Coordinates of N, CA and C in Angstrom, one line a residue:
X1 N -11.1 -176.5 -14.4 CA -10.5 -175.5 -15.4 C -11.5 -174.4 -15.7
X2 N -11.6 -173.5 -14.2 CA -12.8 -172.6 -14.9 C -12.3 -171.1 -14.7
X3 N -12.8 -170.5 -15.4 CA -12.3 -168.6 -16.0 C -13.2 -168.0 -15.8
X4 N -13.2 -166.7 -15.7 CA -14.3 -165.9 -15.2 C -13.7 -164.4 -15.6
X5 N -12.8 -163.6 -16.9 CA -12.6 -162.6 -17.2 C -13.9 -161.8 -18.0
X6 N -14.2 -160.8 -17.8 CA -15.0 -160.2 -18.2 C -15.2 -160.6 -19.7
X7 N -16.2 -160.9 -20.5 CA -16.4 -161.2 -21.8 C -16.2 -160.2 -22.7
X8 N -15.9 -160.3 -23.6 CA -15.2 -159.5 -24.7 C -16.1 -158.5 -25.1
X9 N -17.5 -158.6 -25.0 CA -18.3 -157.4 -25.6 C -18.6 -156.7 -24.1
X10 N -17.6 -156.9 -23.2 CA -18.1 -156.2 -21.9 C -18.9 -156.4 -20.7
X11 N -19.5 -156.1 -19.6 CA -19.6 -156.5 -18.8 C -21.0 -156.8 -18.7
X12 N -21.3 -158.0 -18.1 CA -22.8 -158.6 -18.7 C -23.7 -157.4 -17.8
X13 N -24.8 -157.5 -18.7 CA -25.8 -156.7 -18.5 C -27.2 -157.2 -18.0
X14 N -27.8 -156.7 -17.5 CA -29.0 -157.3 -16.8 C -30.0 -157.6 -18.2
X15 N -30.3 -158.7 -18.3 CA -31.2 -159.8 -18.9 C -32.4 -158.9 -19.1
X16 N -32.7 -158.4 -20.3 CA -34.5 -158.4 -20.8 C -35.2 -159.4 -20.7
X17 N -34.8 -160.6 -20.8 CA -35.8 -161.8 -21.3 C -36.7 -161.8 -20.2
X18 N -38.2 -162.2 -20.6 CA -38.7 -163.2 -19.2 C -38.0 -163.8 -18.2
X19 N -38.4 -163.7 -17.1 CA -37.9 -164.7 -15.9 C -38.1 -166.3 -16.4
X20 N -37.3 -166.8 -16.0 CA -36.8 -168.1 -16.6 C -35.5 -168.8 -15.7
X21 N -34.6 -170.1 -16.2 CA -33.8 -170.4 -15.6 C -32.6 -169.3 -16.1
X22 N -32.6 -168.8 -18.0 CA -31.6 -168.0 -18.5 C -31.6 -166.8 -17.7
X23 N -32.8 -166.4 -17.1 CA -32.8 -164.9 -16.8 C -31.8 -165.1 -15.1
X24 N -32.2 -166.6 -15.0 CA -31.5 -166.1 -13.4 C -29.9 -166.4 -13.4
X25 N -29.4 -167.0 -14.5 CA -28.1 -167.3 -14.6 C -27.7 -166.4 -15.0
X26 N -28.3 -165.3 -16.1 CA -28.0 -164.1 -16.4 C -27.6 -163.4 -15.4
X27 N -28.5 -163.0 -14.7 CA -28.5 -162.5 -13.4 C -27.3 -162.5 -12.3
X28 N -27.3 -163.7 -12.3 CA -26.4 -164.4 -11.1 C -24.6 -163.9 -11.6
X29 N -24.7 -164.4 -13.0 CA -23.4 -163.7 -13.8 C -22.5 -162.0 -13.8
X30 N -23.8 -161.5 -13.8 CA -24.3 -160.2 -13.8 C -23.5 -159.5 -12.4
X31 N -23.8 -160.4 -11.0 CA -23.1 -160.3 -9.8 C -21.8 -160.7 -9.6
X32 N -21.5 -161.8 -10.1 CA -20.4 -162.3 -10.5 C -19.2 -161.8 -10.5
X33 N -19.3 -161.5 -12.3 CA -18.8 -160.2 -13.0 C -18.4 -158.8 -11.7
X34 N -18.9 -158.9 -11.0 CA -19.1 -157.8 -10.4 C -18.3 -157.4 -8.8
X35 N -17.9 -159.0 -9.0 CA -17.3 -159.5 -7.9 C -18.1 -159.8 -6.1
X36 N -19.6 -159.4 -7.1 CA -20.6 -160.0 -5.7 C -21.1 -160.9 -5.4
X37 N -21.1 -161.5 -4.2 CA -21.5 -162.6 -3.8 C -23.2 -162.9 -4.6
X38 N -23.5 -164.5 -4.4 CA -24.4 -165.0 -5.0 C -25.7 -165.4 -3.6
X39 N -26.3 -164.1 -4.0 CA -27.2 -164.4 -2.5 C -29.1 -165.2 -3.4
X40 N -29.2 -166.4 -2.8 CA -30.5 -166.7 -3.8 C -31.9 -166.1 -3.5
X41 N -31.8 -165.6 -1.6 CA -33.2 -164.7 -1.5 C -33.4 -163.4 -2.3
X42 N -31.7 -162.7 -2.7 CA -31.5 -161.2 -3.4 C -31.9 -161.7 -4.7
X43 N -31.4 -162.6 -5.2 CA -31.7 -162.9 -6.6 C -33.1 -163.3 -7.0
X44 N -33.4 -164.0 -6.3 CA -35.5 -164.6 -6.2 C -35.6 -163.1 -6.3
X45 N -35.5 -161.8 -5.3 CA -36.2 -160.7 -5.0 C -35.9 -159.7 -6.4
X46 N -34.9 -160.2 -7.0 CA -34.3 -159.2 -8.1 C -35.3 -159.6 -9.0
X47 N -35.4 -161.4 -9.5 CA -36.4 -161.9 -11.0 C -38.0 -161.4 -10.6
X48 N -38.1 -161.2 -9.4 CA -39.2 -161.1 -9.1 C -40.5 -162.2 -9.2
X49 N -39.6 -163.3 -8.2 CA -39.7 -164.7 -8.2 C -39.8 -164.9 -6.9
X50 N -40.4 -166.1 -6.3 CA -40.5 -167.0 -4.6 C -39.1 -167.3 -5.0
X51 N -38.4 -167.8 -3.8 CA -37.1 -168.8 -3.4 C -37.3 -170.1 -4.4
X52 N -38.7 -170.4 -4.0 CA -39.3 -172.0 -4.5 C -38.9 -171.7 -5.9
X53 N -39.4 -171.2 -6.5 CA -39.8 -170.7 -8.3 C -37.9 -170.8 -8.8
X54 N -37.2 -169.9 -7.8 CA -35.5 -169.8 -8.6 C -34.8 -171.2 -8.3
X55 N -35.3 -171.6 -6.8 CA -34.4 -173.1 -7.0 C -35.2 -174.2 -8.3
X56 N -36.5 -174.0 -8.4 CA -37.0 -174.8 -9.3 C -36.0 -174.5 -10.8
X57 N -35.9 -173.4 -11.0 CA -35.4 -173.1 -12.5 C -33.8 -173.4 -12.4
X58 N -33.2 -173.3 -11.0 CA -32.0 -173.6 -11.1 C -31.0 -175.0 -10.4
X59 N -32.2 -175.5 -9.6 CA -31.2 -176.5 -8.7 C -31.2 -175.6 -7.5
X60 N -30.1 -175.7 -6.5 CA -29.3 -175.5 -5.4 C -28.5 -174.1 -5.9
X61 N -28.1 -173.6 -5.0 CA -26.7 -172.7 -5.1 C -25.6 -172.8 -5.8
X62 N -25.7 -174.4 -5.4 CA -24.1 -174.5 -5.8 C -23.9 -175.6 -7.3
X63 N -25.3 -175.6 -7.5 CA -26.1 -176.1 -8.9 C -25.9 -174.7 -10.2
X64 N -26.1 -173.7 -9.2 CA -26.2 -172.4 -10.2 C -24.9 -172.1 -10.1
X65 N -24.1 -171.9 -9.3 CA -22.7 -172.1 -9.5 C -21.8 -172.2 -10.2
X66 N -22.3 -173.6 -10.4 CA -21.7 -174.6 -11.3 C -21.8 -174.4 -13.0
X67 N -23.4 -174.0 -13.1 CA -23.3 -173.5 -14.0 C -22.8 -172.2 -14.6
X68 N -22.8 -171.5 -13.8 CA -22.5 -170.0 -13.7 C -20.6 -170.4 -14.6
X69 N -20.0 -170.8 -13.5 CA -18.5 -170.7 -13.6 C -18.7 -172.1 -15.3
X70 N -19.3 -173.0 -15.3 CA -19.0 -173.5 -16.4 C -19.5 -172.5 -17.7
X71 N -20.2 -171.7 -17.6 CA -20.4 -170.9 -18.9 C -19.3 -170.1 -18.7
X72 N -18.6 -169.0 -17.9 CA -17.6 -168.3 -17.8 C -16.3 -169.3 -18.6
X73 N -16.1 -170.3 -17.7 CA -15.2 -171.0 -18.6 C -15.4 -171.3 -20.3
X74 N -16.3 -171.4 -20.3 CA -16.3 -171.4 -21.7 C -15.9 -169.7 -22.6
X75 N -16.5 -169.0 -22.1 CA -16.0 -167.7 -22.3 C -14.7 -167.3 -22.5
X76 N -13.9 -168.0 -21.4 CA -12.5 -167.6 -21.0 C -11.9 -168.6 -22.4
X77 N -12.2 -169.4 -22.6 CA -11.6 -170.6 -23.1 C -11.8 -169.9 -24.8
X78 N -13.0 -169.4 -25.0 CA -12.8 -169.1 -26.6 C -12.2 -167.7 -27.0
X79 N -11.6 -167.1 -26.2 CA -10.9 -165.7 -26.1 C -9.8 -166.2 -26.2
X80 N -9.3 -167.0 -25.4 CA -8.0 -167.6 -25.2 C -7.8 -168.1 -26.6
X81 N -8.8 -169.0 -27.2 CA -8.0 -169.6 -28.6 C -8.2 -168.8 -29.5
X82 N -8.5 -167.5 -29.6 CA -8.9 -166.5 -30.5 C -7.5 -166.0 -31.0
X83 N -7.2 -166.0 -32.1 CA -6.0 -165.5 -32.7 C -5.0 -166.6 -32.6
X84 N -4.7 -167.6 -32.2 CA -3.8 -168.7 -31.4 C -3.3 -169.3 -32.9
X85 N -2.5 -168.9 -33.6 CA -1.8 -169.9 -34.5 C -0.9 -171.0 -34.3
X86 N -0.7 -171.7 -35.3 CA 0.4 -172.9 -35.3 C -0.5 -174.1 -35.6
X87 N -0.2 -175.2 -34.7 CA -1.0 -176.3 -34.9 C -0.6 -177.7 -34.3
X88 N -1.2 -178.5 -33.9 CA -0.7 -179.6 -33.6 C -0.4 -179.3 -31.8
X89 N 0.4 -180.0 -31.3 CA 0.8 -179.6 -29.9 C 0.9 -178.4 -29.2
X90 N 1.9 -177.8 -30.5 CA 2.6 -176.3 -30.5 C 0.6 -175.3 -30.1
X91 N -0.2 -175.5 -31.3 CA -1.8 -174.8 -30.7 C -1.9 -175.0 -29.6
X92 N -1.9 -176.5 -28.8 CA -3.2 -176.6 -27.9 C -2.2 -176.1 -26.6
X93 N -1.2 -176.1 -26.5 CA 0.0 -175.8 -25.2 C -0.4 -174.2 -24.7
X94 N -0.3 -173.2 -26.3 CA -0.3 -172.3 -26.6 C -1.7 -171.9 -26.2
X95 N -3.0 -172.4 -26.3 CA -4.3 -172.0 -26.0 C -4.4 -172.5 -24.7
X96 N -3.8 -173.3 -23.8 CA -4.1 -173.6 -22.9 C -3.5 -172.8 -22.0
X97 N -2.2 -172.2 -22.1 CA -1.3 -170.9 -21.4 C -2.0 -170.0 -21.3
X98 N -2.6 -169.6 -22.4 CA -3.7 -168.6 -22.4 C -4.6 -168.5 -21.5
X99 N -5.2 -170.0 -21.4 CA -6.3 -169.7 -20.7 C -5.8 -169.9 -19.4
X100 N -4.9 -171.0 -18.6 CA -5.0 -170.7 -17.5 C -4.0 -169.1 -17.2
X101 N -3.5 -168.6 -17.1 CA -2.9 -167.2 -17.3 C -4.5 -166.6 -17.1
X102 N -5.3 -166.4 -17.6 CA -6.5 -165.4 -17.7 C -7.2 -165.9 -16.8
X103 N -7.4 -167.2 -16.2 CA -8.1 -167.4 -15.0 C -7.2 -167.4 -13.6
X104 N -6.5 -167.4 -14.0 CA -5.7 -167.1 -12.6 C -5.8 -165.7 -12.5
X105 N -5.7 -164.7 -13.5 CA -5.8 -163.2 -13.0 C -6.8 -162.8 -12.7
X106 N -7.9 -163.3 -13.2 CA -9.5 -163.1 -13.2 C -10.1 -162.4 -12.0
X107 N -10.2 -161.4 -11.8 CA -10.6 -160.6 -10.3 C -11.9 -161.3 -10.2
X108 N -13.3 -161.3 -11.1 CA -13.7 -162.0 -9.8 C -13.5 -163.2 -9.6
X109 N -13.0 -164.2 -10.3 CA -13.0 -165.3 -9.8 C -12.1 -165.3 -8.4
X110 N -11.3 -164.5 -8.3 CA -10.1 -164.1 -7.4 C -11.4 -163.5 -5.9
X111 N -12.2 -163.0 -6.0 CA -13.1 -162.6 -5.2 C -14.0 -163.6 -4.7
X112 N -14.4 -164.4 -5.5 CA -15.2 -165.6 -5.1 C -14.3 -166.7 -4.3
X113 N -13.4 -166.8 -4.9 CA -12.6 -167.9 -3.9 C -11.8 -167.8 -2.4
X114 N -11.9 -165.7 -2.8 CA -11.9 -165.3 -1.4 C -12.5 -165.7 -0.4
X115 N -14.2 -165.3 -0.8 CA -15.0 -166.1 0.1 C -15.3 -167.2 0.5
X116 N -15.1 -168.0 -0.3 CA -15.5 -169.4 -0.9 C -14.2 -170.5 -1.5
X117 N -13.0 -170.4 -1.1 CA -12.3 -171.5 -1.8 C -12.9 -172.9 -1.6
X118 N -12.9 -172.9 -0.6 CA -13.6 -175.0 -0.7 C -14.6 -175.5 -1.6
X119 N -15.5 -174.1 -1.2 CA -16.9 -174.8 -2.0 C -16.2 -174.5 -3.7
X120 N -15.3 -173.9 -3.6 CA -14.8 -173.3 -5.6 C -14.1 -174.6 -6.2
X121 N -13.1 -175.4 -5.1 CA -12.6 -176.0 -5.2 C -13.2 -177.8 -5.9
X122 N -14.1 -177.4 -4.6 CA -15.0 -179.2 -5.3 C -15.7 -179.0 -6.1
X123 N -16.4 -177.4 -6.6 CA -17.0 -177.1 -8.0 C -15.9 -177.6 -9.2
X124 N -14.9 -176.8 -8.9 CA -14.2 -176.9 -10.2 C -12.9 -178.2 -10.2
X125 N -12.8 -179.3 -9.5 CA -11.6 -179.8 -9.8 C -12.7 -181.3 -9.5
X126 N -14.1 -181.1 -9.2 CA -14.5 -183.0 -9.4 C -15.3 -182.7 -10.6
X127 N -15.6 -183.8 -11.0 CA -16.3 -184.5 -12.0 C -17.6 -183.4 -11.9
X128 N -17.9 -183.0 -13.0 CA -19.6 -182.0 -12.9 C -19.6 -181.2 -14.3
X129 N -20.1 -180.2 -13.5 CA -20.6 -179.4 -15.1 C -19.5 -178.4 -15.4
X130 N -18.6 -178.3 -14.5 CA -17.1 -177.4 -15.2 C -16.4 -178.5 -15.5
X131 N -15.8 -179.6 -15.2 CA -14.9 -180.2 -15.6 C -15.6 -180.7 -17.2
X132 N -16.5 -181.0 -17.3 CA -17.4 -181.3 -18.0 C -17.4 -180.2 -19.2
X133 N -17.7 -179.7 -18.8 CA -17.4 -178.2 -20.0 C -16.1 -177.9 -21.0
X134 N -15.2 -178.2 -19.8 CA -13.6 -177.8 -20.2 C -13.3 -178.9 -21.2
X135 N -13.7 -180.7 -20.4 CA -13.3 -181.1 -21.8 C -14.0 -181.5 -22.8
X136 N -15.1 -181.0 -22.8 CA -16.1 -180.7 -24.4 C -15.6 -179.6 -24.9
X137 N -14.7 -178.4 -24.6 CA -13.9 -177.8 -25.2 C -12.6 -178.2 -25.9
X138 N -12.1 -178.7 -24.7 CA -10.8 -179.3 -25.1 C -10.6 -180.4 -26.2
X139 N -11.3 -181.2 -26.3 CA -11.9 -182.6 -27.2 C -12.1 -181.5 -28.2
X140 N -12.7 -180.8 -28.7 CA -13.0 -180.0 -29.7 C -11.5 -179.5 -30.5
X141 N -10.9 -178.8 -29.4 CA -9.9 -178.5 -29.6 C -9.0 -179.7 -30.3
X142 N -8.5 -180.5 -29.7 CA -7.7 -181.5 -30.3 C -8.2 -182.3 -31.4
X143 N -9.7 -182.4 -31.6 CA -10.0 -183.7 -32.6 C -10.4 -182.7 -33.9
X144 N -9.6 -181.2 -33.9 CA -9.5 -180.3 -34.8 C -8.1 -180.1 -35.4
X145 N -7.4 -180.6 -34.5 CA -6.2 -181.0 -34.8 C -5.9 -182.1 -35.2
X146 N -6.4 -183.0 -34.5 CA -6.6 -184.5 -35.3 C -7.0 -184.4 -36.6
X147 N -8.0 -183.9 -37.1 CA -8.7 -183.9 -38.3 C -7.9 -183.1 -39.8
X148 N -7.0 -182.0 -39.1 CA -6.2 -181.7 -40.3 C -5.0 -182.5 -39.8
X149 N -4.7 -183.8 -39.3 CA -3.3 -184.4 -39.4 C -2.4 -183.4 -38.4
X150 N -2.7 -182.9 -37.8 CA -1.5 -182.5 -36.7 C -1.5 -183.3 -35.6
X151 N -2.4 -184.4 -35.1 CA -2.2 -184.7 -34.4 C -2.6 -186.3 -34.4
X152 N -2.0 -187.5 -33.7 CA -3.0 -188.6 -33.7 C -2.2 -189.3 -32.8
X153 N -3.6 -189.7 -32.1 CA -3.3 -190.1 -30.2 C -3.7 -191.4 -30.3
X154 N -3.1 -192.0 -29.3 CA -3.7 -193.4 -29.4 C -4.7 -194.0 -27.9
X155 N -5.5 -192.6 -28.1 CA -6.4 -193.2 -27.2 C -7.7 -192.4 -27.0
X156 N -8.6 -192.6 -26.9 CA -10.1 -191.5 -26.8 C -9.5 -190.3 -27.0
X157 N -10.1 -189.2 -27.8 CA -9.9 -187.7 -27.6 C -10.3 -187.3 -26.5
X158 N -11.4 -187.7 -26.2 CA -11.9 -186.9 -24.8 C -11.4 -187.7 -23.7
X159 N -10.9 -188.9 -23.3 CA -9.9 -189.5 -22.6 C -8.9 -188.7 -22.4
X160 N -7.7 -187.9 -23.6 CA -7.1 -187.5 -23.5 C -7.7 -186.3 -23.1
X161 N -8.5 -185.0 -23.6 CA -8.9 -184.0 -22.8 C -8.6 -184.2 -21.6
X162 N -10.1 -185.0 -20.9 CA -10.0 -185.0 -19.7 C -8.5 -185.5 -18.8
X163 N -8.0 -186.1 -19.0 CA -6.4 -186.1 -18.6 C -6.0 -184.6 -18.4
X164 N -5.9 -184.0 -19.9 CA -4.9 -182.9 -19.8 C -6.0 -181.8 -18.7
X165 N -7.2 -182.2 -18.7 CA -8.4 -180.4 -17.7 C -8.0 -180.8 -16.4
X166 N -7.6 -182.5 -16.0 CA -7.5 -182.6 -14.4 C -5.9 -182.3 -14.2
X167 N -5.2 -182.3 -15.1 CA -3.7 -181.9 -14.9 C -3.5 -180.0 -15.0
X168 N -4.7 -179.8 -15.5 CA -4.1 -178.1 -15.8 C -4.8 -177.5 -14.4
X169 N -5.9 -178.6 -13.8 CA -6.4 -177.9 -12.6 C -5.6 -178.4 -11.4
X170 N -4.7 -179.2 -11.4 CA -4.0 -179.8 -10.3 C -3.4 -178.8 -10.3
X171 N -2.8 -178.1 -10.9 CA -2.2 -177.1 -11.0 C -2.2 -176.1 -10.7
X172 N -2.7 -175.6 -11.8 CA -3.2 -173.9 -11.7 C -4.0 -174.1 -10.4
X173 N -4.5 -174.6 -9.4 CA -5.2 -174.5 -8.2 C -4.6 -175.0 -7.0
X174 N -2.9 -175.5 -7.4 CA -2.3 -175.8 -6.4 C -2.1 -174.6 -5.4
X175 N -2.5 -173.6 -5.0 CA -2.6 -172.5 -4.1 C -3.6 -172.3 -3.0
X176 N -4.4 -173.5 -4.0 CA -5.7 -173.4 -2.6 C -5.6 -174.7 -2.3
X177 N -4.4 -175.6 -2.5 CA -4.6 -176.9 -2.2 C -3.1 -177.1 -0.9
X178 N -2.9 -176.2 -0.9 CA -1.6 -175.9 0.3 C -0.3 -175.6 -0.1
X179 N -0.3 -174.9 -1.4 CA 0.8 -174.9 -2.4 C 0.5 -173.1 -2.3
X180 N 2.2 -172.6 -2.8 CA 2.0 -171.1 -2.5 C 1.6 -170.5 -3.7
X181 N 1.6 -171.0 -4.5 CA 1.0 -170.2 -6.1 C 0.4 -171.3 -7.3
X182 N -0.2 -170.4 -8.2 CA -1.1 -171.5 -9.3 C 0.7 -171.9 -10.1
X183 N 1.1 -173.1 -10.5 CA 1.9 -173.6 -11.0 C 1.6 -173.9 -12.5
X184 N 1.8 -172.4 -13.3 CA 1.2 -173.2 -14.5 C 2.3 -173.6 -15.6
X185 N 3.8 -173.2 -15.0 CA 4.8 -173.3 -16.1 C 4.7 -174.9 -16.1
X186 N 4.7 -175.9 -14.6 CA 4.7 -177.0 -14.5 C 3.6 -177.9 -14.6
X187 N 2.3 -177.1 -15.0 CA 1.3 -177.9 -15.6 C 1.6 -178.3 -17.1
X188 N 2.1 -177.1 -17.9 CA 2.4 -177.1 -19.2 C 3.1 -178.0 -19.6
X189 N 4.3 -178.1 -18.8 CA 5.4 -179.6 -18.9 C 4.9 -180.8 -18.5
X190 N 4.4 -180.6 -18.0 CA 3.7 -182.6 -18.1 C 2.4 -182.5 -19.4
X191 N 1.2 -181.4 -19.9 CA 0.8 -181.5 -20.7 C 1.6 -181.8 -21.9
X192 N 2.4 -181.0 -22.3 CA 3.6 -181.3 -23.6 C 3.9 -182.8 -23.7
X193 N 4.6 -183.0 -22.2 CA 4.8 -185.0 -22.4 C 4.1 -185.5 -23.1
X194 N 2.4 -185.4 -22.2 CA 0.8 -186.0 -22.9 C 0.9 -185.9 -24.7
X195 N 1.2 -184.6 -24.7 CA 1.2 -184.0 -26.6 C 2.2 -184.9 -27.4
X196 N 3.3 -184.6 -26.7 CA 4.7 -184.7 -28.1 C 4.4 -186.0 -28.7
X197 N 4.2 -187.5 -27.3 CA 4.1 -188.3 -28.3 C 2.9 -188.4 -29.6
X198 N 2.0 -187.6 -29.7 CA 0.7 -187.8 -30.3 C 1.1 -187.2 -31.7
X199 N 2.3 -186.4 -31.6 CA 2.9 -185.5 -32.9 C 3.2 -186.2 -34.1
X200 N 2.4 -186.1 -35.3 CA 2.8 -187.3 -36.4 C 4.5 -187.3 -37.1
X201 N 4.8 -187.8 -37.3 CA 5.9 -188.1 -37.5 C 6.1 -187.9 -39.0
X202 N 7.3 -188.1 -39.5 CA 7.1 -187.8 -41.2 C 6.5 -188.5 -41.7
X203 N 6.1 -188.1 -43.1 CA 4.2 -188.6 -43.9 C 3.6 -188.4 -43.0
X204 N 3.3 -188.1 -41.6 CA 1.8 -187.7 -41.3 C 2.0 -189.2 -40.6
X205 N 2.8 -190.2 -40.3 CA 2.8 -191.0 -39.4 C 2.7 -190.8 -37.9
X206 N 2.3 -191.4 -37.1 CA 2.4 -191.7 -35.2 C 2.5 -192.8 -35.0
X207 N 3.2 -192.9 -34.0 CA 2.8 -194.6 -32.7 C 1.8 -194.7 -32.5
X208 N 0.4 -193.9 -32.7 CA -0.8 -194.5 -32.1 C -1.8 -194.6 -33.1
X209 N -3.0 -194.2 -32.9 CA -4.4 -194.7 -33.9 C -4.8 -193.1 -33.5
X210 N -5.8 -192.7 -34.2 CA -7.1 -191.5 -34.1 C -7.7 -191.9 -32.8
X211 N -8.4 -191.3 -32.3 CA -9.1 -191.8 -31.2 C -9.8 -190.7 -31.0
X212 N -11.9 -190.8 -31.3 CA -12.8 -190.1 -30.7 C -13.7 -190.5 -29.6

């Protein structure tokens, strides 16, 4: 479940800080954004770093990658709940339309998967540091609803997240999975199933227990 629309104060800008792991993620973002490929000899030569020195600060390629598109998702994800009223189911349906909607249009992520769907693919739909991101967002999201009584699930919050990040990505990525478009009206309808039953009932009753 990862986004990549340009961030709200505009298009990232090249890093003052020291060379560092931040400066090269900056960096890398920076191309990104830009819809350029992620080359790590251009990038070492940009920090004004060895090869050795940038993989040290970063991992692999597809280590910085991963990181890269997991901070963008997070980006995408708190724009999307920005302004988002209501509460309970009716919120998180509503924040989640949002967001996939803005990653599906996202030019570059639209550019990187040009070049790269497979490798985009096992980044963002296995277990790692974007799935991982989305539902430390999403868990947030819901056990904030949980907490003012809109909602109460009868099972882990982040159990339930992660359910609903691998359902929104089965989806919205069914196009690169041999499917002709991202399907997100029918991601939505099986998330709502997940939701309705968690909806408290009158007095603030449910079928299930809290669950963090």
């Amino acid at each position: 479940m990862s986004g990549s629309p340009v961030p709200p104060d505009g298009p990232a800008r090249r890093s003052s800080r020291p060379p560092g792991p931040a400066a090269a993620v900056a960096a890398a973002s920076a191309h990104y954004l830009r819809g350029e490929p992620i080359d790590m000899s251009a990038l070492a030569a940009e920090l004004g770093v060895g090869r050795a020195t940038l993989y040290r600060w970063v991992g692999s390629r597809e280590q910085l990658l991963a990181t890269l598109l997991g901070e963008m998702t997070e980006r995408t994800y708190r724009v999307a709940a920005r302004g988002v009223g209501g509460t309970g189911a009716d919120r998180i349906l509503a924040v989640l339309e949002r967001f996939m909607r803005a990653v599906v249009d996202a030019e570059p992520l639209k550019a990187f998967t040009e070049r790269e769907p497979r490798l985009f693919i096992r980044l963002a739909t296995m277990p790692g540091t974007i799935e991982g991101r989305a539902t430390e967002l999403l868990t947030g999201e819901l056990q904030a609803e949980i907490d003012r009584g809109a909602l109460r699930v009868p099972l882990p919050t982040r159990t339930l997240a992660q359910a609903i990040v691998r359902v929104a990505d089965s989806f919205m990525y069914a196009h690169y999975l041999g499917g002709n478009r991202p399907e997100i009206d029918q991601a939505l309808e099986v998330v709502e199933l997940l939701l309705r039953p968690c909806a408290p009932g009158p007095g603030g009753e449910s079928p299930g227990a809290p669950g963090r």
